[in-house]
XYZ file of C-alpha atoms in Angstrom:
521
model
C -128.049 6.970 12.853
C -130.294 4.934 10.123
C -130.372 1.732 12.044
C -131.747 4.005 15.482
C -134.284 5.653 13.480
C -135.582 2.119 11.862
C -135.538 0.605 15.613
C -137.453 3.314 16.167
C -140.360 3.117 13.782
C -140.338 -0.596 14.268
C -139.858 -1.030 17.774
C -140.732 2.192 19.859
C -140.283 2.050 23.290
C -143.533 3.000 23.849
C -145.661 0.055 22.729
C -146.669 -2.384 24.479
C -146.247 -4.839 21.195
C -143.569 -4.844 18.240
C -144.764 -4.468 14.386
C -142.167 -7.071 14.676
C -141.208 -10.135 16.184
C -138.712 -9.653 18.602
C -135.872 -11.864 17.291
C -136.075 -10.339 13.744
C -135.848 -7.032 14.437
C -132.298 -6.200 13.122
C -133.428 -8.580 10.102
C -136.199 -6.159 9.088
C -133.975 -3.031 9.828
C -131.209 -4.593 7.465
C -134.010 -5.188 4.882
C -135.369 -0.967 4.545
C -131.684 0.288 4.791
C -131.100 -2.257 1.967
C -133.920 -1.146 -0.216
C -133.351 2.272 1.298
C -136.816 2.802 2.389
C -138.131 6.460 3.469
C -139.367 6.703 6.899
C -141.777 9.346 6.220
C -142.981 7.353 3.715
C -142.874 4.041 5.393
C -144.608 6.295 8.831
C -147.516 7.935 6.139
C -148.132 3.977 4.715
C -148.554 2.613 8.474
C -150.298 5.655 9.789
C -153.330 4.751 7.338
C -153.376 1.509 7.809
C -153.503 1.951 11.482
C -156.553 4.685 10.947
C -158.001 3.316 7.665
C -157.166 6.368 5.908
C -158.841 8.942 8.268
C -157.767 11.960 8.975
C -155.911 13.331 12.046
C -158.462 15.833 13.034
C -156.239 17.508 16.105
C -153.017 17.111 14.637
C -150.430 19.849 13.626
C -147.888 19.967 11.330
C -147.301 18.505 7.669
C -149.057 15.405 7.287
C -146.684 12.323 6.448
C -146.765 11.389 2.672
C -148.514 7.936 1.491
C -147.705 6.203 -1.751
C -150.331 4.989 -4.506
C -150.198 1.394 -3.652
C -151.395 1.954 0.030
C -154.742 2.721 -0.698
C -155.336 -1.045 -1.480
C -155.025 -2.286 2.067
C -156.916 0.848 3.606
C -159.763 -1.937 4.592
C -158.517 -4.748 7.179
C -160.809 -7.483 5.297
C -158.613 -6.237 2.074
C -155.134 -7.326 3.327
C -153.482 -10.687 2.576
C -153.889 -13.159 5.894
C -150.596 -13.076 7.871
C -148.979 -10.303 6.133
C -147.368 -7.622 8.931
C -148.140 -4.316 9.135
C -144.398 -3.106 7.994
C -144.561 -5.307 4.959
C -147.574 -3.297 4.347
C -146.637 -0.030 5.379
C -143.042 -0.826 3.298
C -143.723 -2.645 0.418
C -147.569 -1.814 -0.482
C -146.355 -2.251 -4.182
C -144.472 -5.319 -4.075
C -147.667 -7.106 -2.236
C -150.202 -5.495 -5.219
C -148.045 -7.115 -8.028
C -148.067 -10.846 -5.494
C -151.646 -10.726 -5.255
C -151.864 -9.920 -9.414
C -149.533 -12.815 -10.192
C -151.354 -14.976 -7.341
C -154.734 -14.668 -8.837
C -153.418 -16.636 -12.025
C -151.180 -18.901 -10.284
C -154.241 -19.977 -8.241
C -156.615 -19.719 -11.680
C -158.499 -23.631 -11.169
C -156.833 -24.324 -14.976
C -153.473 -24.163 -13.130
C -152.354 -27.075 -11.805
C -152.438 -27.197 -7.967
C -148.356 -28.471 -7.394
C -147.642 -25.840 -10.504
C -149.061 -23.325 -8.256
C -147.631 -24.156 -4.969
C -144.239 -24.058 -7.291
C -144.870 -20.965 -8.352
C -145.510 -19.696 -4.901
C -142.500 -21.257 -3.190
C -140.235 -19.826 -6.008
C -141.145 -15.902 -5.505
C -140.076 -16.335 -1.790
C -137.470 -18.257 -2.681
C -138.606 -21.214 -0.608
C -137.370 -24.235 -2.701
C -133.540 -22.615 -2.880
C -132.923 -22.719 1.084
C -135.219 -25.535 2.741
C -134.445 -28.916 2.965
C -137.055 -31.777 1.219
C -139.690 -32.755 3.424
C -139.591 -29.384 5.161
C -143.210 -28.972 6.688
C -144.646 -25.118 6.475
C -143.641 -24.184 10.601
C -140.017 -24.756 9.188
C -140.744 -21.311 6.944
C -143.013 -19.337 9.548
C -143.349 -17.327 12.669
C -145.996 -18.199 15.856
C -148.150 -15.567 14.395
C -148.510 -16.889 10.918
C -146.168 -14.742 8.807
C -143.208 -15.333 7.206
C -139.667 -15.494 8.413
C -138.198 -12.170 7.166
C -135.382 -14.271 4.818
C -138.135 -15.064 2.489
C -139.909 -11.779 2.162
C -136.498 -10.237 1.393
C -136.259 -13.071 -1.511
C -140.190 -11.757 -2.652
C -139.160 -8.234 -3.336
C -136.103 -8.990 -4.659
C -138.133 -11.320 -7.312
C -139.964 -8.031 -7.827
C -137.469 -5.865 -8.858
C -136.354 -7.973 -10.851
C -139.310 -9.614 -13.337
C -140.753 -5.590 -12.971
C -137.661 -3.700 -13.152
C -138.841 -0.976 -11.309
C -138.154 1.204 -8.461
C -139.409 0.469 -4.806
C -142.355 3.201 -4.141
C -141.737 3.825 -1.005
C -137.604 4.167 -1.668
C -136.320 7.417 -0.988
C -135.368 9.422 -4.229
C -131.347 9.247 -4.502
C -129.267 12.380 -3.903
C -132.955 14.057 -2.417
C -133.658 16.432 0.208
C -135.084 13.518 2.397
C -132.088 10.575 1.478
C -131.171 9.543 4.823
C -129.104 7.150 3.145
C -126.554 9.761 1.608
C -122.789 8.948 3.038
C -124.364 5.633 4.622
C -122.311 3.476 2.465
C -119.090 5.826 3.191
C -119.428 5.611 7.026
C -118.991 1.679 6.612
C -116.063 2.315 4.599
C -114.555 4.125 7.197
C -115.256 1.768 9.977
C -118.206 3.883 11.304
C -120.952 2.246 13.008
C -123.577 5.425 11.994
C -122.996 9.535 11.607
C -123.508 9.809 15.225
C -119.974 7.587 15.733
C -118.387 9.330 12.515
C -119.443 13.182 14.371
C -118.251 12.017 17.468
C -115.213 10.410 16.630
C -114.043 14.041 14.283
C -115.007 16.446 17.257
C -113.159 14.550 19.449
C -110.326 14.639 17.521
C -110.631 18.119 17.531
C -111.015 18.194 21.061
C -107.986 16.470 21.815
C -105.581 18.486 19.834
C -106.996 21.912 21.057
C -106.505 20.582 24.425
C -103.270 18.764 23.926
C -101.438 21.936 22.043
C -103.830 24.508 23.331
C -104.883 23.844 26.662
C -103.528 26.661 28.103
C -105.583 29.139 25.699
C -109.275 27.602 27.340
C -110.370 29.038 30.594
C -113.306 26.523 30.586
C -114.594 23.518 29.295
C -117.032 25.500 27.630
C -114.726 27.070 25.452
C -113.227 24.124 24.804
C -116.118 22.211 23.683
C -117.046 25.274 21.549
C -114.557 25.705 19.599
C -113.988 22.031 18.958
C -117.584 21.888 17.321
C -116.981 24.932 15.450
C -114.203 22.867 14.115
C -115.879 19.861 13.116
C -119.093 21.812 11.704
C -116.800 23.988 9.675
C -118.630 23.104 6.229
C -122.374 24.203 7.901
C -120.642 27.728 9.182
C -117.869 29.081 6.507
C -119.287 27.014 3.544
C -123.488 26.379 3.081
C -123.696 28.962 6.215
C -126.846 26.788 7.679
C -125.078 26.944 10.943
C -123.427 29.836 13.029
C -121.264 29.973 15.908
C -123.697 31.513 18.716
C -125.404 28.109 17.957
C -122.562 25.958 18.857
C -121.192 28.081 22.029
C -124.316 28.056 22.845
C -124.872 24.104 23.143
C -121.485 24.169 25.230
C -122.770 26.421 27.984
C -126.234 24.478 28.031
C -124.385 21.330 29.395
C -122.364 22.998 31.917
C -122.535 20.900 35.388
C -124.176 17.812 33.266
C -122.017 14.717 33.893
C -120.471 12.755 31.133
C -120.363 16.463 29.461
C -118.923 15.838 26.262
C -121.406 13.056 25.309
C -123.905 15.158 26.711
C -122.059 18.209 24.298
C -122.269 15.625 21.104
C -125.874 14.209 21.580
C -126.987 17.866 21.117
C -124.531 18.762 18.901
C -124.999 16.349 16.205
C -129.121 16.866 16.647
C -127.971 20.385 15.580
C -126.066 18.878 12.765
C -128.278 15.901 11.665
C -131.430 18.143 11.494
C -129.867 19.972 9.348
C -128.733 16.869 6.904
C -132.379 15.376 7.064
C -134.944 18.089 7.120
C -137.775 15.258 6.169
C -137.306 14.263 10.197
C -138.454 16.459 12.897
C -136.009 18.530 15.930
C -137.405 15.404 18.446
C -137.626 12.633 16.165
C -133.541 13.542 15.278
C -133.031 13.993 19.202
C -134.330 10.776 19.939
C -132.472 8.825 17.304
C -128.815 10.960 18.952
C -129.992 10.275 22.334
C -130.288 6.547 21.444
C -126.733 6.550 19.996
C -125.088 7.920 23.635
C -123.873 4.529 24.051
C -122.203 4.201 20.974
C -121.166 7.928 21.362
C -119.209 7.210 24.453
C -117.681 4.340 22.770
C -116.175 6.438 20.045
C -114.955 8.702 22.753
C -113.160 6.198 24.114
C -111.320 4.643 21.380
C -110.624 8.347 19.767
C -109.015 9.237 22.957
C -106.907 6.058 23.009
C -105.552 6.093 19.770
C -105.860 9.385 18.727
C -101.732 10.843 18.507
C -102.695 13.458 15.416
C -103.445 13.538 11.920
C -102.344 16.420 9.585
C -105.559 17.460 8.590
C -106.843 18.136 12.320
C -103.283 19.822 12.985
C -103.650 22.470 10.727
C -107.042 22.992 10.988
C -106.586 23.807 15.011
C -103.358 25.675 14.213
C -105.266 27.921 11.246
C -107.994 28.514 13.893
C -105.754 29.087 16.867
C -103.436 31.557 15.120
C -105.707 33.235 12.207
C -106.134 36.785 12.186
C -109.309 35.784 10.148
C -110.990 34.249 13.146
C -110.430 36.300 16.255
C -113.173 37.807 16.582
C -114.936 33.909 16.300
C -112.091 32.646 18.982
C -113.284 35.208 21.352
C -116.941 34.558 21.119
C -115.830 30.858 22.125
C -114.192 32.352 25.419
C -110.383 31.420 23.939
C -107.726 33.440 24.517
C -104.105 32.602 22.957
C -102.667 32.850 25.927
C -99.719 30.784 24.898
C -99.226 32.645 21.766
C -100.418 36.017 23.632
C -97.781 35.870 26.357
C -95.273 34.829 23.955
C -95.719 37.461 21.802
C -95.405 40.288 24.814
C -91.980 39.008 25.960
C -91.288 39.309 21.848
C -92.340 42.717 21.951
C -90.520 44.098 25.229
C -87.220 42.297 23.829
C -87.281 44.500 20.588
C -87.318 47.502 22.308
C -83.923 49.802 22.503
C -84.058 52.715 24.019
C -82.624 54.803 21.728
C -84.684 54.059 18.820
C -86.549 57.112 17.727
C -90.184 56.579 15.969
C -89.378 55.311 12.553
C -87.245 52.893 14.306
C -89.946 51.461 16.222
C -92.211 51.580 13.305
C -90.049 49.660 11.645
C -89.818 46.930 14.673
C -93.372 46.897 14.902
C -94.036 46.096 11.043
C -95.806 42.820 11.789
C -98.541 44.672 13.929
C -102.159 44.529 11.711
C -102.769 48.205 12.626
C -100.270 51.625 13.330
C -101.518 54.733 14.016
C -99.718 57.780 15.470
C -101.436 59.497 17.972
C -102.811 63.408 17.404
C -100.598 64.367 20.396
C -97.750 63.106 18.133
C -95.254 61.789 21.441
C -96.883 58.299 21.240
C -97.932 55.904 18.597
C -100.472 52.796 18.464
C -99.733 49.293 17.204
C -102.632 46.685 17.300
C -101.809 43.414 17.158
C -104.713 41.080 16.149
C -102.714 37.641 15.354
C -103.249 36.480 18.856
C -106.983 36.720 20.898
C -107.527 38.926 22.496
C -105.910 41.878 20.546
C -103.060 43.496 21.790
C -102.525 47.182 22.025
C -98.838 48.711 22.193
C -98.842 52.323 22.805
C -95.009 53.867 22.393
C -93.665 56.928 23.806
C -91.168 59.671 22.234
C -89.194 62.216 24.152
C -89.498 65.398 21.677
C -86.205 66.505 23.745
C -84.057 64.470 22.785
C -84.662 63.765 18.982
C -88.300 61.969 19.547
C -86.322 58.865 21.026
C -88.423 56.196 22.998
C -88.811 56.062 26.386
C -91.905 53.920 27.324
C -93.719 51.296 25.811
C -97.545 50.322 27.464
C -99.008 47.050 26.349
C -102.850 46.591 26.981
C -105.568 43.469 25.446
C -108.678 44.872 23.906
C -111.248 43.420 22.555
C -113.758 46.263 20.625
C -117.222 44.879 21.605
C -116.260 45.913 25.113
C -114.128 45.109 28.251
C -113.312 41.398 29.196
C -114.883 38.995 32.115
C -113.143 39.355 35.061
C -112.422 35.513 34.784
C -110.846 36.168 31.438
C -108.492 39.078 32.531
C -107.508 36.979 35.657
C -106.885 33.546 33.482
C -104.482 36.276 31.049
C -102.673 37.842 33.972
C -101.729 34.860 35.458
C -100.580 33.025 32.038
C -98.502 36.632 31.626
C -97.199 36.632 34.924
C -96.148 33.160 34.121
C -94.265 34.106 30.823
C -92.708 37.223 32.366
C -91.481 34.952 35.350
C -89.854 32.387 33.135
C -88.557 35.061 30.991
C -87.306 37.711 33.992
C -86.911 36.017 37.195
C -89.085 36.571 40.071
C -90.760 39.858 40.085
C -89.208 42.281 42.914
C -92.456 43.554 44.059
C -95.688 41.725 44.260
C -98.595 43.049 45.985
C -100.298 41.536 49.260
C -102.916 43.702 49.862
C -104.732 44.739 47.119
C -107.863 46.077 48.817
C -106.238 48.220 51.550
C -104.626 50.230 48.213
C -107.843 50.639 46.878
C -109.673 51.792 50.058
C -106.527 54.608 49.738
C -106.871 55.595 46.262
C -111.057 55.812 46.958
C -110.232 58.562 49.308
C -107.727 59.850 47.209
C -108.692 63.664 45.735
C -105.779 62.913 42.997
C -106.512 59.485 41.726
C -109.398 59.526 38.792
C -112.892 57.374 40.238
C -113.209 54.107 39.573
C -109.156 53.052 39.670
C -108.902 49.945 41.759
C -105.994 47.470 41.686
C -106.522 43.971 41.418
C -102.963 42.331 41.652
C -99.937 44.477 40.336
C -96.160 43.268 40.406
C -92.966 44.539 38.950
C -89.588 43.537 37.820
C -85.956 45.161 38.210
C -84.270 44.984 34.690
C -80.879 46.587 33.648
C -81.831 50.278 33.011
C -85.627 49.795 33.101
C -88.975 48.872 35.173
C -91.415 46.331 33.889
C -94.935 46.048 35.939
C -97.821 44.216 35.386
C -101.060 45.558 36.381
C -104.601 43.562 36.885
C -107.769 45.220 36.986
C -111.211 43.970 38.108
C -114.952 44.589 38.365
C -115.291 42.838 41.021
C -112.449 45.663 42.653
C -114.274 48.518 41.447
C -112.434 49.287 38.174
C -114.574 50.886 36.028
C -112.243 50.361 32.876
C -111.074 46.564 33.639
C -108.052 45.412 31.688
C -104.824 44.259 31.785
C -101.340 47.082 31.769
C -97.737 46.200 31.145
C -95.694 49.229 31.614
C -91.859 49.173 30.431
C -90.009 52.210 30.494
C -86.624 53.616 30.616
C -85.485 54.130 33.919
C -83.287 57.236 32.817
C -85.826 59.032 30.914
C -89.164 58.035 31.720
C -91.077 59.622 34.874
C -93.068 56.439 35.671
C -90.208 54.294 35.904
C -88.513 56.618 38.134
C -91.060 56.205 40.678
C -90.615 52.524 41.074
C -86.839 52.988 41.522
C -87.027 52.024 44.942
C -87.302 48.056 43.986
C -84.012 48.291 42.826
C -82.738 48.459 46.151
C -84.136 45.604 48.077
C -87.973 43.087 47.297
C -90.675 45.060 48.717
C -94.137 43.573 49.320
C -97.141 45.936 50.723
């Protein structure tokens, strides 16, 4: 990210001519992140030099900070011949002590070859020329010096002076845009933008790989992996929440190239946040310069990426963790994997002759129990898997309270689910319930011709609509599986697993009629 914000200071796209010569470009650049120049400060210095000092009279904002030195090259006539303007804007320090130490070099008591000594020493000019060089051999077409040798000037000044660079940013500051700099080299990083995109795809990768089935959308997908990777900005300094993030994801829906589009505006999020001294655009521009080199780290994350422990757990805490349903939910996930797995759990504990303390004790994972004030059922909530799953159980009082039904619904207490979220669940169940069961021995073909029936019905309740329903034959019980939509006119929407005893339980009796033969309607 440094280098892009130096190229663009130094060589905006929008100027006709360069501060700097064309072929030295990534010379100067390597020269401010190497004396770790600010670029506010280094933007206040050039901004006055470019006015003279006056002020921006329709501007907004805060102005850009200047340094002391500056204010001796306000006046064109007052700057050294052939010195560039980011030398200037840079270095205004290191050029006041030159012209000090010039002015007695050049005294008329000093010898003239002592002087021109003196001279080619501070800019190092005697260590890397050969004899008999002429002065072209050391210069640019437009007079000034080849960047080599004002590199060897300040160095000179640091270290006869043995002081700090003005215009340096303050280590370990609010506005060091050098922090971690050193790190990302160390990890073979080309910038933060690489480093960013390289971890969220990571992330990415292993929701998708171990996960996939638990995203309905690549929005979701590109959520949560953020949330991931920006973990420190949202559980730790909380500069960051998730709205933010899901909200990025659904921005870029339909954009091509999506997740570099997803990471350009994610890590503007995240880098405006690390360096505060840059503006929203300025950070945008620098990220939007980088999509090359984002795409790049795509690319080789993708190919070599086969899992690290650290990325493993942290997509199986946030997959699985009670702690962050509610935050897996906002990102549109749903566990389905873990959700339909833990259904076909639940209907395999159950033995019809258990009576309630039984069942509580069956059902001692569940997060919540509650028995019901009409005391013939009891509520289990189940909030290890997103959405939350609701077991309601049923007791016959008659015959020593023991169970005869079990209904499963998912919940989710801010309200009902999207239709495309109930229908991505129901099929993922159906799925489970297939593998587990067999084929079901009713499905239902006609969906809207039932609900056109049940409308006109004076015994169904308003707003019941089916959406798909099927239902499986097992040894001494019916299992169904019930979908209900919006879109069909349900005015509660949800998915209902039913699974009773066929002996004892009234609701079961009334689908005894797929035991005979496979029905469809």
């Amino acid at each position: 990210m440094i280098e892009q914000i130096w190229r663009d200071l130094l060589a905006p796209d929008d100027l006709e001519e360069s501060f700097v010569a064309r072929n030295e470009i990534d010379d100067v650049i390597s020269l401010m992140i190497e004396s770790r120049i600010n670029p506010r400060k280094y933007g206040g210095n050039l901004r006055a030099l470019l006015t003279g000092g006056m002020p921006d009279l329709f501007g907004g904002g805060d102005p850009l900070p200047t340094t002391p030195s500056i204010g001796k090259y306000m006046l064109v006539a007052e700057r050294p011949l052939y010195t560039p303007l980011w030398l200037l804007a840079g270095f205004p320090d290191v050029l006041v002590w030159f012209n000090e130490k010039m002015d007695l070099v050049f005294d008329p008591s000093v010898d003239e070859k002592e002087a021109r000594r003196s001279y080619a020493r501070l800019f190092g000019m005697g260590l890397d020329s050969p004899q008999g060089s002429n002065e072209n051999e050391f210069k640019n077409v437009d007079g000034t010096l080849h960047v080599r040798y004002y590199r060897n000037l300040i160095a000179n000044y640091v270290k006869e002076t043995n002081k700090s660079l003005e215009t340096a940013v303050q280590a370990g500051s609010a506005e060091d845009v050098y922090l971690g700099f050193d790190c990302l080299r160390i990890v073979g990083e080309q910038s933060t933008c690489t480093l960013i995109a390289t971890m969220t795809t990571k992330y990415y990768l292993e929701l998708k790989r171990s996960y996939g089935a638990s995203f309905p959308d690549e929005s979701s997908l590109l959520a949560l992996s953020g949330i991931l990777d920006a973990q420190a900005y949202i559980f730790g300094t909380k500069q960051l929440t998730p709205a933010q993030v899901i909200a990025l994801a659904k921005e870029t829906e339909g954009m091509q190239d999506r997740l570099v589009e997803f990471l350009i505006q994610f890590e503007t999020l995240l880098l405006s946040i690390d360096t505060p001294a840059l503006s929203f655009e300025e950070v945008r521009s620098v990220c939007q310069g980088e999509a090359e080199a984002i795409r790049g780290s795509i690319q080789r994350t993708t190919d070599s990426y086969r899992g690290e422990p650290k990325i493993t757990d942290d997509v199986r805490a946030m997959m699985s963790s009670p702690q962050f349903a509610q935050l897996r939910l906002a990102a549109g996930v749903c566990n389905t994997t873990l959700l339909g797995k833990l259904v076909v759990d639940i209907l395999e504990r159950i033995q019809w002759d258990l009576t309630r303390s039984g069942v509580i004790r069956k059902f001692s994972d569940a997060t919540f129990s509650k028995p019901d004030p009409l005391k013939n059922r009891h509520a289990f909530i189940f909030q290890s898997v997103t959405p939350s799953l609701m077991v309601v159980t049923f007791f016959d009082a008659r015959r020593n309270d023991e169970l005869f039904r079990i209904q499963l619904g998912v919940f989710e207490e801010d309200g009902p689910l999207s239709d495309e979220m109930l229908l991505h669940l129901f099929e993922i169940m159906k799925q489970e319930l297939f593998a587990k069961y067999g084929k079901p021995a009713y499905v239902m073909e006609n969906p809207s011709m039932i609900n056109q029936a049940m409308a006109q019905s004076t015994v169904v309740p308003p707003g019941s609509a089916f959406s798909d329903d099927a239902a499986w034959s097992l040894p001494n019980a019916i299992l169904t599986l019930t979908l209900s939509m919006r879109r069909d006119g349900a005015t509660q929407p949800n998915i209902a697993i039913g699974y009773g005893d066929l002996d004892h339980d009234p609701l079961s009796r009334s689908w005894a009629w797929i035991r005979e033969k496979r029905k469809t309607l």
